[in-house]
mmCIF file with all atom_site columns, C-alpha atoms in Angstrom:
data_model
loop_
_atom_site.group_PDB
_atom_site.id
_atom_site.type_symbol
_atom_site.label_atom_id
_atom_site.label_alt_id
_atom_site.label_comp_id
_atom_site.label_asym_id
_atom_site.label_entity_id
_atom_site.label_seq_id
_atom_site.pdbx_PDB_ins_code
_atom_site.Cartn_x
_atom_site.Cartn_y
_atom_site.Cartn_z
_atom_site.occupancy
_atom_site.B_iso_or_equiv
_atom_site.pdbx_formal_charge
_atom_site.auth_seq_id
_atom_site.auth_comp_id
_atom_site.auth_asym_id
_atom_site.auth_atom_id
_atom_site.pdbx_PDB_model_num
ATOM 1   C CA . MET A 1 1   ? -47.600 24.652  -0.159  1.00 46.00 ? 1   MET A CA 1
ATOM 2   C CA . GLY A 1 2   ? -45.566 21.962  1.537   1.00 47.00 ? 2   GLY A CA 1
ATOM 3   C CA . THR A 1 3   ? -46.855 19.246  -0.777  1.00 55.00 ? 3   THR A CA 1
ATOM 4   C CA . ALA A 1 4   ? -46.054 21.284  -3.901  1.00 50.00 ? 4   ALA A CA 1
ATOM 5   C CA . ARG A 1 5   ? -42.566 22.045  -2.611  1.00 50.00 ? 5   ARG A CA 1
ATOM 6   C CA . GLU A 1 6   ? -41.935 18.399  -1.775  1.00 46.00 ? 6   GLU A CA 1
ATOM 7   C CA . LYS A 1 7   ? -43.156 17.384  -5.240  1.00 47.00 ? 7   LYS A CA 1
ATOM 8   C CA . GLU A 1 8   ? -40.855 19.935  -6.889  1.00 48.00 ? 8   GLU A CA 1
ATOM 9   C CA . HIS A 1 9   ? -37.934 18.729  -4.765  1.00 42.00 ? 9   HIS A CA 1
ATOM 10  C CA . SER A 1 10  ? -38.679 15.112  -5.728  1.00 47.00 ? 10  SER A CA 1
ATOM 11  C CA . ILE A 1 11  ? -38.759 15.988  -9.445  1.00 45.00 ? 11  ILE A CA 1
ATOM 12  C CA . MET A 1 12  ? -35.467 17.902  -9.176  1.00 46.00 ? 12  MET A CA 1
ATOM 13  C CA . ARG A 1 13  ? -33.881 14.984  -7.337  1.00 50.00 ? 13  ARG A CA 1
ATOM 14  C CA . ARG A 1 14  ? -35.001 12.470  -9.966  1.00 52.00 ? 14  ARG A CA 1
ATOM 15  C CA . ASN A 1 15  ? -33.773 14.727  -12.774 1.00 52.00 ? 15  ASN A CA 1
ATOM 16  C CA . SER A 1 16  ? -30.386 15.152  -11.099 1.00 53.00 ? 16  SER A CA 1
ATOM 17  C CA . LEU A 1 17  ? -30.084 11.394  -10.576 1.00 53.00 ? 17  LEU A CA 1
ATOM 18  C CA . LEU A 1 18  ? -30.933 10.844  -14.249 1.00 53.00 ? 18  LEU A CA 1
ATOM 19  C CA . ILE A 1 19  ? -28.206 13.277  -15.311 1.00 59.00 ? 19  ILE A CA 1
ATOM 20  C CA . VAL A 1 20  ? -25.699 11.597  -12.979 1.00 57.00 ? 20  VAL A CA 1
ATOM 21  C CA . SER A 1 21  ? -26.667 8.199   -14.388 1.00 57.00 ? 21  SER A CA 1
ATOM 22  C CA . ILE A 1 22  ? -26.142 9.370   -17.976 1.00 64.00 ? 22  ILE A CA 1
ATOM 23  C CA . LEU A 1 23  ? -22.771 10.908  -17.101 1.00 63.00 ? 23  LEU A CA 1
ATOM 24  C CA . GLY A 1 24  ? -21.807 7.774   -15.204 1.00 59.00 ? 24  GLY A CA 1
ATOM 25  C CA . LEU A 1 25  ? -22.692 5.594   -18.173 1.00 62.00 ? 25  LEU A CA 1
ATOM 26  C CA . ALA A 1 26  ? -20.613 7.806   -20.466 1.00 65.00 ? 26  ALA A CA 1
ATOM 27  C CA . VAL A 1 27  ? -17.664 7.676   -18.056 1.00 63.00 ? 27  VAL A CA 1
ATOM 28  C CA . VAL A 1 28  ? -17.751 3.871   -17.815 1.00 64.00 ? 28  VAL A CA 1
ATOM 29  C CA . LEU A 1 29  ? -17.840 3.582   -21.609 1.00 66.00 ? 29  LEU A CA 1
ATOM 30  C CA . VAL A 1 30  ? -14.878 5.985   -21.908 1.00 64.00 ? 30  VAL A CA 1
ATOM 31  C CA . TYR A 1 31  ? -12.965 3.967   -19.298 1.00 61.00 ? 31  TYR A CA 1
ATOM 32  C CA . LEU A 1 32  ? -13.694 0.667   -21.042 1.00 63.00 ? 32  LEU A CA 1
ATOM 33  C CA . GLY A 1 33  ? -12.649 2.206   -24.362 1.00 66.00 ? 33  GLY A CA 1
ATOM 34  C CA . ALA A 1 34  ? -9.361  3.448   -22.897 1.00 60.00 ? 34  ALA A CA 1
ATOM 35  C CA . ALA A 1 35  ? -8.657  0.233   -20.962 1.00 60.00 ? 35  ALA A CA 1
ATOM 36  C CA . THR A 1 36  ? -9.238  -2.008  -23.979 1.00 58.00 ? 36  THR A CA 1
ATOM 37  C CA . GLY A 1 37  ? -7.312  0.210   -26.397 1.00 59.00 ? 37  GLY A CA 1
ATOM 38  C CA . ILE A 1 38  ? -10.355 1.188   -28.465 1.00 59.00 ? 38  ILE A CA 1
ATOM 39  C CA . LEU A 1 39  ? -10.002 4.828   -27.423 1.00 57.00 ? 39  LEU A CA 1
ATOM 40  C CA . ARG A 1 40  ? -6.503  5.981   -28.292 1.00 60.00 ? 40  ARG A CA 1
ATOM 41  C CA . GLY A 1 41  ? -4.634  9.215   -28.856 1.00 56.00 ? 41  GLY A CA 1
ATOM 42  C CA . ALA A 1 42  ? -3.668  12.198  -26.755 1.00 56.00 ? 42  ALA A CA 1
ATOM 43  C CA . ASP A 1 43  ? -5.732  14.937  -28.403 1.00 66.00 ? 43  ASP A CA 1
ATOM 44  C CA . ASN A 1 44  ? -7.466  17.484  -26.211 1.00 70.00 ? 44  ASN A CA 1
ATOM 45  C CA . LEU A 1 45  ? -10.919 15.896  -26.529 1.00 71.00 ? 45  LEU A CA 1
ATOM 46  C CA . THR A 1 46  ? -9.676  12.428  -25.596 1.00 73.00 ? 46  THR A CA 1
ATOM 47  C CA . LEU A 1 47  ? -7.721  13.782  -22.629 1.00 79.00 ? 47  LEU A CA 1
ATOM 48  C CA . ALA A 1 48  ? -10.733 15.798  -21.450 1.00 78.00 ? 48  ALA A CA 1
ATOM 49  C CA . LEU A 1 49  ? -12.931 12.687  -21.572 1.00 78.00 ? 49  LEU A CA 1
ATOM 50  C CA . VAL A 1 50  ? -10.378 10.566  -19.723 1.00 80.00 ? 50  VAL A CA 1
ATOM 51  C CA . PHE A 1 51  ? -9.661  13.239  -17.099 1.00 84.00 ? 51  PHE A CA 1
ATOM 52  C CA . ALA A 1 52  ? -13.421 13.558  -16.461 1.00 83.00 ? 52  ALA A CA 1
ATOM 53  C CA . ILE A 1 53  ? -13.667 9.942   -15.312 1.00 83.00 ? 53  ILE A CA 1
ATOM 54  C CA . GLY A 1 54  ? -12.530 10.617  -11.726 1.00 88.00 ? 54  GLY A CA 1
ATOM 55  C CA . PRO A 1 55  ? -14.689 13.672  -10.872 1.00 88.00 ? 55  PRO A CA 1
ATOM 56  C CA . VAL A 1 56  ? -17.827 12.235  -12.489 1.00 85.00 ? 56  VAL A CA 1
ATOM 57  C CA . ALA A 1 57  ? -17.232 8.862   -10.827 1.00 87.00 ? 57  ALA A CA 1
ATOM 58  C CA . ILE A 1 58  ? -17.057 10.527  -7.399  1.00 90.00 ? 58  ILE A CA 1
ATOM 59  C CA . VAL A 1 59  ? -20.448 12.176  -7.970  1.00 86.00 ? 59  VAL A CA 1
ATOM 60  C CA . GLY A 1 60  ? -21.802 8.827   -9.159  1.00 86.00 ? 60  GLY A CA 1
ATOM 61  C CA . VAL A 1 61  ? -20.515 6.998   -6.082  1.00 89.00 ? 61  VAL A CA 1
ATOM 62  C CA . ILE A 1 62  ? -22.177 9.545   -3.797  1.00 88.00 ? 62  ILE A CA 1
ATOM 63  C CA . SER A 1 63  ? -25.459 9.145   -5.726  1.00 83.00 ? 63  SER A CA 1
ATOM 64  C CA . ILE A 1 64  ? -25.307 5.353   -5.439  1.00 85.00 ? 64  ILE A CA 1
ATOM 65  C CA . SER A 1 65  ? -24.518 5.690   -1.740  1.00 87.00 ? 65  SER A CA 1
ATOM 66  C CA . ARG A 1 66  ? -27.647 7.811   -1.293  1.00 83.00 ? 66  ARG A CA 1
ATOM 67  C CA . ARG A 1 67  ? -29.691 5.148   -3.057  1.00 80.00 ? 67  ARG A CA 1
ATOM 68  C CA . LEU A 1 68  ? -28.315 2.500   -0.683  1.00 84.00 ? 68  LEU A CA 1
ATOM 69  C CA . ALA A 1 69  ? -28.503 4.681   2.446   1.00 79.00 ? 69  ALA A CA 1
ATOM 70  C CA . PRO A 1 70  ? -32.107 3.924   3.533   1.00 62.00 ? 70  PRO A CA 1
ATOM 71  C CA . GLN A 1 71  ? -31.249 0.245   3.993   1.00 54.00 ? 71  GLN A CA 1
ATOM 72  C CA . GLY A 1 72  ? -27.476 0.330   4.159   1.00 50.00 ? 72  GLY A CA 1
ATOM 73  C CA . GLY A 1 73  ? -26.496 3.510   5.976   1.00 68.00 ? 73  GLY A CA 1
ATOM 74  C CA . SER A 1 74  ? -23.842 1.733   7.998   1.00 85.00 ? 74  SER A CA 1
ATOM 75  C CA . LEU A 1 75  ? -20.143 2.156   8.674   1.00 89.00 ? 75  LEU A CA 1
ATOM 76  C CA . VAL A 1 76  ? -19.486 -0.274  5.813   1.00 91.00 ? 76  VAL A CA 1
ATOM 77  C CA . LEU A 1 77  ? -21.302 1.979   3.323   1.00 92.00 ? 77  LEU A CA 1
ATOM 78  C CA . ARG A 1 78  ? -19.664 5.161   4.613   1.00 91.00 ? 78  ARG A CA 1
ATOM 79  C CA . ALA A 1 79  ? -16.211 3.559   4.507   1.00 94.00 ? 79  ALA A CA 1
ATOM 80  C CA . GLY A 1 80  ? -16.819 2.202   1.009   1.00 94.00 ? 80  GLY A CA 1
ATOM 81  C CA . THR A 1 81  ? -17.966 5.611   -0.236  1.00 94.00 ? 81  THR A CA 1
ATOM 82  C CA . THR A 1 82  ? -14.939 7.301   1.333   1.00 95.00 ? 82  THR A CA 1
ATOM 83  C CA . PHE A 1 83  ? -12.487 4.755   -0.092  1.00 97.00 ? 83  PHE A CA 1
ATOM 84  C CA . LEU A 1 84  ? -13.964 5.106   -3.584  1.00 96.00 ? 84  LEU A CA 1
ATOM 85  C CA . THR A 1 85  ? -13.863 8.907   -3.373  1.00 96.00 ? 85  THR A CA 1
ATOM 86  C CA . ILE A 1 86  ? -10.181 8.785   -2.429  1.00 97.00 ? 86  ILE A CA 1
ATOM 87  C CA . GLY A 1 87  ? -9.588  6.121   -5.072  1.00 95.00 ? 87  GLY A CA 1
ATOM 88  C CA . PHE A 1 88  ? -11.053 8.134   -7.943  1.00 94.00 ? 88  PHE A CA 1
ATOM 89  C CA . ALA A 1 89  ? -9.140  11.232  -6.807  1.00 95.00 ? 89  ALA A CA 1
ATOM 90  C CA . LEU A 1 90  ? -5.947  9.144   -6.993  1.00 95.00 ? 90  LEU A CA 1
ATOM 91  C CA . PHE A 1 91  ? -7.103  7.849   -10.379 1.00 92.00 ? 91  PHE A CA 1
ATOM 92  C CA . THR A 1 92  ? -7.256  11.419  -11.695 1.00 92.00 ? 92  THR A CA 1
ATOM 93  C CA . LEU A 1 93  ? -3.816  12.131  -10.228 1.00 93.00 ? 93  LEU A CA 1
ATOM 94  C CA . MET A 1 94  ? -2.424  8.994   -11.867 1.00 92.00 ? 94  MET A CA 1
ATOM 95  C CA . LEU A 1 95  ? -3.902  9.856   -15.273 1.00 88.00 ? 95  LEU A CA 1
ATOM 96  C CA . VAL A 1 96  ? -2.622  13.438  -15.231 1.00 89.00 ? 96  VAL A CA 1
ATOM 97  C CA . VAL A 1 97  ? 0.890   12.335  -14.211 1.00 90.00 ? 97  VAL A CA 1
ATOM 98  C CA . GLN A 1 98  ? 0.827   9.491   -16.748 1.00 88.00 ? 98  GLN A CA 1
ATOM 99  C CA . GLN A 1 99  ? -0.224  11.636  -19.693 1.00 87.00 ? 99  GLN A CA 1
ATOM 100 C CA . THR A 1 100 ? 2.200   14.410  -18.718 1.00 87.00 ? 100 THR A CA 1
ATOM 101 C CA . ILE A 1 101 ? 5.058   11.889  -18.775 1.00 87.00 ? 101 ILE A CA 1
ATOM 102 C CA . PHE A 1 102 ? 3.954   10.269  -22.041 1.00 86.00 ? 102 PHE A CA 1
ATOM 103 C CA . ILE A 1 103 ? 3.344   13.511  -23.942 1.00 84.00 ? 103 ILE A CA 1
ATOM 104 C CA . GLN A 1 104 ? 6.552   15.194  -22.778 1.00 83.00 ? 104 GLN A CA 1
ATOM 105 C CA . PHE A 1 105 ? 8.760   12.184  -23.485 1.00 82.00 ? 105 PHE A CA 1
ATOM 106 C CA . ARG A 1 106 ? 7.302   11.826  -26.971 1.00 82.00 ? 106 ARG A CA 1
ATOM 107 C CA . GLN A 1 107 ? 8.333   15.427  -27.576 1.00 80.00 ? 107 GLN A CA 1
ATOM 108 C CA . PHE A 1 108 ? 11.794  14.856  -26.076 1.00 79.00 ? 108 PHE A CA 1
ATOM 109 C CA . ARG A 1 109 ? 12.362  11.819  -28.309 1.00 79.00 ? 109 ARG A CA 1
ATOM 110 C CA . SER A 1 110 ? 11.291  13.683  -31.438 1.00 77.00 ? 110 SER A CA 1
ATOM 111 C CA . GLU A 1 111 ? 13.836  16.405  -30.617 1.00 75.00 ? 111 GLU A CA 1
ATOM 112 C CA . ALA A 1 112 ? 16.661  14.013  -29.673 1.00 73.00 ? 112 ALA A CA 1
ATOM 113 C CA . ALA A 1 113 ? 19.873  14.701  -31.623 1.00 75.00 ? 113 ALA A CA 1
ATOM 114 C CA . GLY A 1 114 ? 21.174  11.143  -31.856 1.00 78.00 ? 114 GLY A CA 1
ATOM 115 C CA . GLN A 1 115 ? 20.919  7.521   -30.761 1.00 82.00 ? 115 GLN A CA 1
ATOM 116 C CA . ALA A 1 116 ? 22.874  8.157   -27.559 1.00 81.00 ? 116 ALA A CA 1
ATOM 117 C CA . VAL A 1 117 ? 20.312  10.751  -26.474 1.00 79.00 ? 117 VAL A CA 1
ATOM 118 C CA . GLN A 1 118 ? 17.474  8.385   -27.437 1.00 82.00 ? 118 GLN A CA 1
ATOM 119 C CA . ASP A 1 119 ? 18.969  5.634   -25.267 1.00 81.00 ? 119 ASP A CA 1
ATOM 120 C CA . ALA A 1 120 ? 19.424  8.028   -22.344 1.00 84.00 ? 120 ALA A CA 1
ATOM 121 C CA . LEU A 1 121 ? 15.818  9.221   -22.650 1.00 81.00 ? 121 LEU A CA 1
ATOM 122 C CA . ALA A 1 122 ? 14.568  5.621   -22.703 1.00 83.00 ? 122 ALA A CA 1
ATOM 123 C CA . LEU A 1 123 ? 16.426  4.911   -19.466 1.00 85.00 ? 123 LEU A CA 1
ATOM 124 C CA . VAL A 1 124 ? 15.135  8.094   -17.807 1.00 84.00 ? 124 VAL A CA 1
ATOM 125 C CA . PHE A 1 125 ? 11.598  7.279   -18.953 1.00 84.00 ? 125 PHE A CA 1
ATOM 126 C CA . LYS A 1 126 ? 11.709  3.885   -17.220 1.00 83.00 ? 126 LYS A CA 1
ATOM 127 C CA . GLY A 1 127 ? 12.542  5.566   -13.927 1.00 84.00 ? 127 GLY A CA 1
ATOM 128 C CA . VAL A 1 128 ? 10.097  8.463   -14.223 1.00 85.00 ? 128 VAL A CA 1
ATOM 129 C CA . ASN A 1 129 ? 7.264   6.189   -15.356 1.00 85.00 ? 129 ASN A CA 1
ATOM 130 C CA . LEU A 1 130 ? 7.442   4.350   -12.023 1.00 87.00 ? 130 LEU A CA 1
ATOM 131 C CA . VAL A 1 131 ? 5.787   7.399   -10.425 1.00 88.00 ? 131 VAL A CA 1
ATOM 132 C CA . GLN A 1 132 ? 2.500   6.910   -12.259 1.00 87.00 ? 132 GLN A CA 1
ATOM 133 C CA . LEU A 1 133 ? 2.698   3.132   -11.798 1.00 89.00 ? 133 LEU A CA 1
ATOM 134 C CA . GLY A 1 134 ? 2.963   3.655   -8.042  1.00 90.00 ? 134 GLY A CA 1
ATOM 135 C CA . ALA A 1 135 ? 0.014   6.062   -8.097  1.00 91.00 ? 135 ALA A CA 1
ATOM 136 C CA . ASP A 1 136 ? -1.928  3.423   -10.046 1.00 91.00 ? 136 ASP A CA 1
ATOM 137 C CA . VAL A 1 137 ? -1.384  0.855   -7.290  1.00 93.00 ? 137 VAL A CA 1
ATOM 138 C CA . ALA A 1 138 ? -2.486  3.392   -4.651  1.00 94.00 ? 138 ALA A CA 1
ATOM 139 C CA . PHE A 1 139 ? -5.652  3.930   -6.693  1.00 94.00 ? 139 PHE A CA 1
ATOM 140 C CA . ASP A 1 140 ? -6.243  0.180   -6.987  1.00 94.00 ? 140 ASP A CA 1
ATOM 141 C CA . ILE A 1 141 ? -6.014  -0.296  -3.216  1.00 96.00 ? 141 ILE A CA 1
ATOM 142 C CA . PHE A 1 142 ? -8.666  2.297   -2.353  1.00 97.00 ? 142 PHE A CA 1
ATOM 143 C CA . TYR A 1 143 ? -10.767 1.504   -5.428  1.00 96.00 ? 143 TYR A CA 1
ATOM 144 C CA . CYS A 1 144 ? -10.918 -2.238  -4.778  1.00 96.00 ? 144 CYS A CA 1
ATOM 145 C CA . LEU A 1 145 ? -11.538 -1.929  -1.041  1.00 97.00 ? 145 LEU A CA 1
ATOM 146 C CA . GLY A 1 146 ? -14.273 0.642   -1.653  1.00 96.00 ? 146 GLY A CA 1
ATOM 147 C CA . MET A 1 147 ? -15.885 -1.511  -4.321  1.00 96.00 ? 147 MET A CA 1
ATOM 148 C CA . ILE A 1 148 ? -15.801 -4.577  -2.060  1.00 97.00 ? 148 ILE A CA 1
ATOM 149 C CA . LEU A 1 149 ? -17.543 -2.671  0.738   1.00 96.00 ? 149 LEU A CA 1
ATOM 150 C CA . LEU A 1 150 ? -20.123 -1.137  -1.610  1.00 94.00 ? 150 LEU A CA 1
ATOM 151 C CA . ALA A 1 151 ? -20.864 -4.541  -3.145  1.00 95.00 ? 151 ALA A CA 1
ATOM 152 C CA . ALA A 1 152 ? -21.196 -6.027  0.352   1.00 94.00 ? 152 ALA A CA 1
ATOM 153 C CA . VAL A 1 153 ? -23.952 -3.511  1.098   1.00 92.00 ? 153 VAL A CA 1
ATOM 154 C CA . MET A 1 154 ? -25.628 -4.297  -2.243  1.00 91.00 ? 154 MET A CA 1
ATOM 155 C CA . TYR A 1 155 ? -25.601 -8.006  -1.391  1.00 91.00 ? 155 TYR A CA 1
ATOM 156 C CA . ARG A 1 156 ? -28.358 -7.483  1.190   1.00 86.00 ? 156 ARG A CA 1
ATOM 157 C CA . HIS A 1 157 ? -30.104 -4.592  -0.566  1.00 86.00 ? 157 HIS A CA 1
ATOM 158 C CA . ARG A 1 158 ? -33.472 -5.288  -2.209  1.00 84.00 ? 158 ARG A CA 1
ATOM 159 C CA . ASP A 1 159 ? -32.716 -3.061  -5.229  1.00 84.00 ? 159 ASP A CA 1
ATOM 160 C CA . PHE A 1 160 ? -29.482 -4.882  -6.125  1.00 89.00 ? 160 PHE A CA 1
ATOM 161 C CA . GLY A 1 161 ? -29.154 -8.232  -4.375  1.00 88.00 ? 161 GLY A CA 1
ATOM 162 C CA . LYS A 1 162 ? -26.737 -11.151 -4.336  1.00 92.00 ? 162 LYS A CA 1
ATOM 163 C CA . VAL A 1 163 ? -25.679 -11.085 -7.997  1.00 93.00 ? 163 VAL A CA 1
ATOM 164 C CA . PHE A 1 164 ? -24.389 -7.512  -7.780  1.00 93.00 ? 164 PHE A CA 1
ATOM 165 C CA . GLY A 1 165 ? -22.843 -8.242  -4.402  1.00 94.00 ? 165 GLY A CA 1
ATOM 166 C CA . ILE A 1 166 ? -20.989 -11.416 -5.354  1.00 95.00 ? 166 ILE A CA 1
ATOM 167 C CA . PHE A 1 167 ? -19.804 -10.160 -8.754  1.00 95.00 ? 167 PHE A CA 1
ATOM 168 C CA . GLY A 1 168 ? -18.575 -6.868  -7.272  1.00 95.00 ? 168 GLY A CA 1
ATOM 169 C CA . ILE A 1 169 ? -16.750 -8.469  -4.355  1.00 96.00 ? 169 ILE A CA 1
ATOM 170 C CA . ALA A 1 170 ? -15.167 -11.232 -6.470  1.00 96.00 ? 170 ALA A CA 1
ATOM 171 C CA . SER A 1 171 ? -13.937 -8.988  -9.304  1.00 95.00 ? 171 SER A CA 1
ATOM 172 C CA . ALA A 1 172 ? -12.578 -6.286  -6.981  1.00 96.00 ? 172 ALA A CA 1
ATOM 173 C CA . ALA A 1 173 ? -10.882 -8.803  -4.677  1.00 96.00 ? 173 ALA A CA 1
ATOM 174 C CA . ALA A 1 174 ? -9.246  -10.552 -7.649  1.00 95.00 ? 174 ALA A CA 1
ATOM 175 C CA . LEU A 1 175 ? -8.076  -7.226  -9.116  1.00 95.00 ? 175 LEU A CA 1
ATOM 176 C CA . LEU A 1 176 ? -6.541  -6.198  -5.790  1.00 95.00 ? 176 LEU A CA 1
ATOM 177 C CA . ALA A 1 177 ? -4.877  -9.596  -5.310  1.00 95.00 ? 177 ALA A CA 1
ATOM 178 C CA . PHE A 1 178 ? -3.350  -9.533  -8.802  1.00 93.00 ? 178 PHE A CA 1
ATOM 179 C CA . ASN A 1 179 ? -2.009  -6.002  -8.374  1.00 92.00 ? 179 ASN A CA 1
ATOM 180 C CA . LEU A 1 180 ? -0.461  -6.703  -4.973  1.00 92.00 ? 180 LEU A CA 1
ATOM 181 C CA . TYR A 1 181 ? 0.989   -10.034 -6.144  1.00 92.00 ? 181 TYR A CA 1
ATOM 182 C CA . THR A 1 182 ? 2.756   -8.473  -9.150  1.00 89.00 ? 182 THR A CA 1
ATOM 183 C CA . PHE A 1 183 ? 3.769   -5.228  -7.388  1.00 87.00 ? 183 PHE A CA 1
ATOM 184 C CA . PRO A 1 184 ? 5.655   -3.110  -8.428  1.00 82.00 ? 184 PRO A CA 1
ATOM 185 C CA . TYR A 1 185 ? 4.781   -4.353  -11.917 1.00 82.00 ? 185 TYR A CA 1
ATOM 186 C CA . ILE A 1 186 ? 1.313   -4.389  -13.453 1.00 83.00 ? 186 ILE A CA 1
ATOM 187 C CA . PRO A 1 187 ? -0.471  -7.749  -13.900 1.00 86.00 ? 187 PRO A CA 1
ATOM 188 C CA . ALA A 1 188 ? -0.440  -7.482  -17.719 1.00 81.00 ? 188 ALA A CA 1
ATOM 189 C CA . ASP A 1 189 ? 3.384   -7.312  -17.690 1.00 80.00 ? 189 ASP A CA 1
ATOM 190 C CA . SER A 1 190 ? 3.614   -10.321 -15.376 1.00 81.00 ? 190 SER A CA 1
ATOM 191 C CA . GLY A 1 191 ? 1.603   -12.819 -17.402 1.00 82.00 ? 191 GLY A CA 1
ATOM 192 C CA . LEU A 1 192 ? -1.696  -12.166 -15.617 1.00 85.00 ? 192 LEU A CA 1
ATOM 193 C CA . VAL A 1 193 ? -4.967  -10.688 -16.856 1.00 84.00 ? 193 VAL A CA 1
ATOM 194 C CA . ASP A 1 194 ? -5.907  -7.057  -16.186 1.00 84.00 ? 194 ASP A CA 1
ATOM 195 C CA . LEU A 1 195 ? -9.250  -7.309  -14.380 1.00 88.00 ? 195 LEU A CA 1
ATOM 196 C CA . GLY A 1 196 ? -9.873  -3.552  -14.426 1.00 87.00 ? 196 GLY A CA 1
ATOM 197 C CA . PRO A 1 197 ? -12.294 -3.791  -17.387 1.00 87.00 ? 197 PRO A CA 1
ATOM 198 C CA . VAL A 1 198 ? -14.170 -6.579  -15.564 1.00 90.00 ? 198 VAL A CA 1
ATOM 199 C CA . THR A 1 199 ? -14.866 -4.235  -12.652 1.00 91.00 ? 199 THR A CA 1
ATOM 200 C CA . GLY A 1 200 ? -15.894 -1.659  -15.258 1.00 88.00 ? 200 GLY A CA 1
ATOM 201 C CA . LEU A 1 201 ? -18.574 -4.082  -16.458 1.00 89.00 ? 201 LEU A CA 1
ATOM 202 C CA . TRP A 1 202 ? -19.838 -4.280  -12.867 1.00 93.00 ? 202 TRP A CA 1
ATOM 203 C CA . TRP A 1 203 ? -20.173 -0.496  -12.757 1.00 90.00 ? 203 TRP A CA 1
ATOM 204 C CA . LEU A 1 204 ? -21.966 -0.604  -16.103 1.00 87.00 ? 204 LEU A CA 1
ATOM 205 C CA . ALA A 1 205 ? -24.470 -3.104  -14.675 1.00 90.00 ? 205 ALA A CA 1
ATOM 206 C CA . VAL A 1 206 ? -24.936 -0.948  -11.562 1.00 90.00 ? 206 VAL A CA 1
ATOM 207 C CA . ILE A 1 207 ? -25.664 2.144   -13.670 1.00 85.00 ? 207 ILE A CA 1
ATOM 208 C CA . VAL A 1 208 ? -28.148 0.239   -15.849 1.00 86.00 ? 208 VAL A CA 1
ATOM 209 C CA . GLN A 1 209 ? -29.883 -0.938  -12.677 1.00 88.00 ? 209 GLN A CA 1
ATOM 210 C CA . PHE A 1 210 ? -29.819 2.650   -11.420 1.00 81.00 ? 210 PHE A CA 1
ATOM 211 C CA . PHE A 1 211 ? -31.566 3.740   -14.645 1.00 79.00 ? 211 PHE A CA 1
ATOM 212 C CA . ARG A 1 212 ? -34.162 1.015   -14.230 1.00 84.00 ? 212 ARG A CA 1
ATOM 213 C CA . LEU A 1 213 ? -34.907 1.965   -10.632 1.00 79.00 ? 213 LEU A CA 1
ATOM 214 C CA . GLU A 1 214 ? -35.254 5.657   -11.484 1.00 75.00 ? 214 GLU A CA 1
ATOM 215 C CA . ARG A 1 215 ? -37.546 4.854   -14.399 1.00 76.00 ? 215 ARG A CA 1
ATOM 216 C CA . LYS A 1 216 ? -39.667 2.710   -12.098 1.00 76.00 ? 216 LYS A CA 1
ATOM 217 C CA . ALA A 1 217 ? -39.810 5.534   -9.544  1.00 68.00 ? 217 ALA A CA 1
ATOM 218 C CA . ARG A 1 218 ? -40.869 8.011   -12.240 1.00 67.00 ? 218 ARG A CA 1
ATOM 219 C CA . SER A 1 219 ? -43.652 5.707   -13.407 1.00 68.00 ? 219 SER A CA 1
ATOM 220 C CA . ALA A 1 220 ? -44.895 5.252   -9.854  1.00 63.00 ? 220 ALA A CA 1
ATOM 221 C CA . ALA A 1 221 ? -44.881 9.031   -9.290  1.00 58.00 ? 221 ALA A CA 1
ATOM 222 C CA . LYS A 1 222 ? -47.089 9.776   -12.309 1.00 59.00 ? 222 LYS A CA 1
ATOM 223 C CA . PRO A 1 223 ? -50.709 10.544  -11.365 1.00 54.00 ? 223 PRO A CA 1
ATOM 224 C CA . VAL A 1 224 ? -53.230 7.927   -12.452 1.00 48.00 ? 224 VAL A CA 1
ATOM 225 C CA . ARG A 1 225 ? -55.797 9.324   -14.893 1.00 52.00 ? 225 ARG A CA 1
ATOM 226 C CA . GLU A 1 226 ? -59.386 8.634   -14.048 1.00 49.00 ? 226 GLU A CA 1
ATOM 227 C CA . PRO A 1 227 ? -61.512 7.164   -16.857 1.00 47.00 ? 227 PRO A CA 1
#
C-alpha cells in the first residue's frame, strides 16, 4: 500500500514539475518577446500573456528551489527564493501600472481637442510614468539579488554547476549595477545596454536543464523489462 502510494505521489510530482517547466518556458519566451520588441500591442491576449509572467515565475522559482533544496537548503537559498518571489510580485505590479498608464494616455491623446491639450498631456505623462519606472527599479533590486543568491547555490550544485552559477551571478550583478548607476532613468535611455534579456537567457537555460533532469528521472523510474 505504502509503496503504491509513494509511486503515485512520485508520478504526480514529476507531472506537476513537467507542467511547471512548460509554463516557465512559455513565460520566458513571452518575456524575451516583449523585452526585444517582437511581441507588441495591447490586445487582451497579449496583456494576459504578459501579466501571467509574474505568477507563473513565482511557481517556477519555488519548483527550482525544491530541486536545489536537498543539497542547497540553506539561508542563501531561502533568501534567494523570497527575494525572487517579492521581485516577480513587484514585476506584476509594475506591468499593470505601466499598461494602465499607456492605454489610458493613448485614449486621452486621441480625444484631445487641440495642440495645447496634447502638450499638457505629454507633460503629465512624463510625471505619471515615473511611478512605473520606480516600481521597475524596485523589481530589479529584488530580482537581481534573488537571482544572484539562487545562482550562488547552483554554483556548488551537481545538477547545475559552475557555468550556471557564474553566468547567473555575473548577468544579474551587471543588470543591478546598470540600473542603480542610471537611476532614476533606465539604462537604455542613458547609453547603456539593457541586460534584462540576458538574464532571461539564463532562465531559459535553467528551464532546459530542468527539463533534462526531469526526463532523466523519468527514464530512471521506468521498470526494466526482463528478456
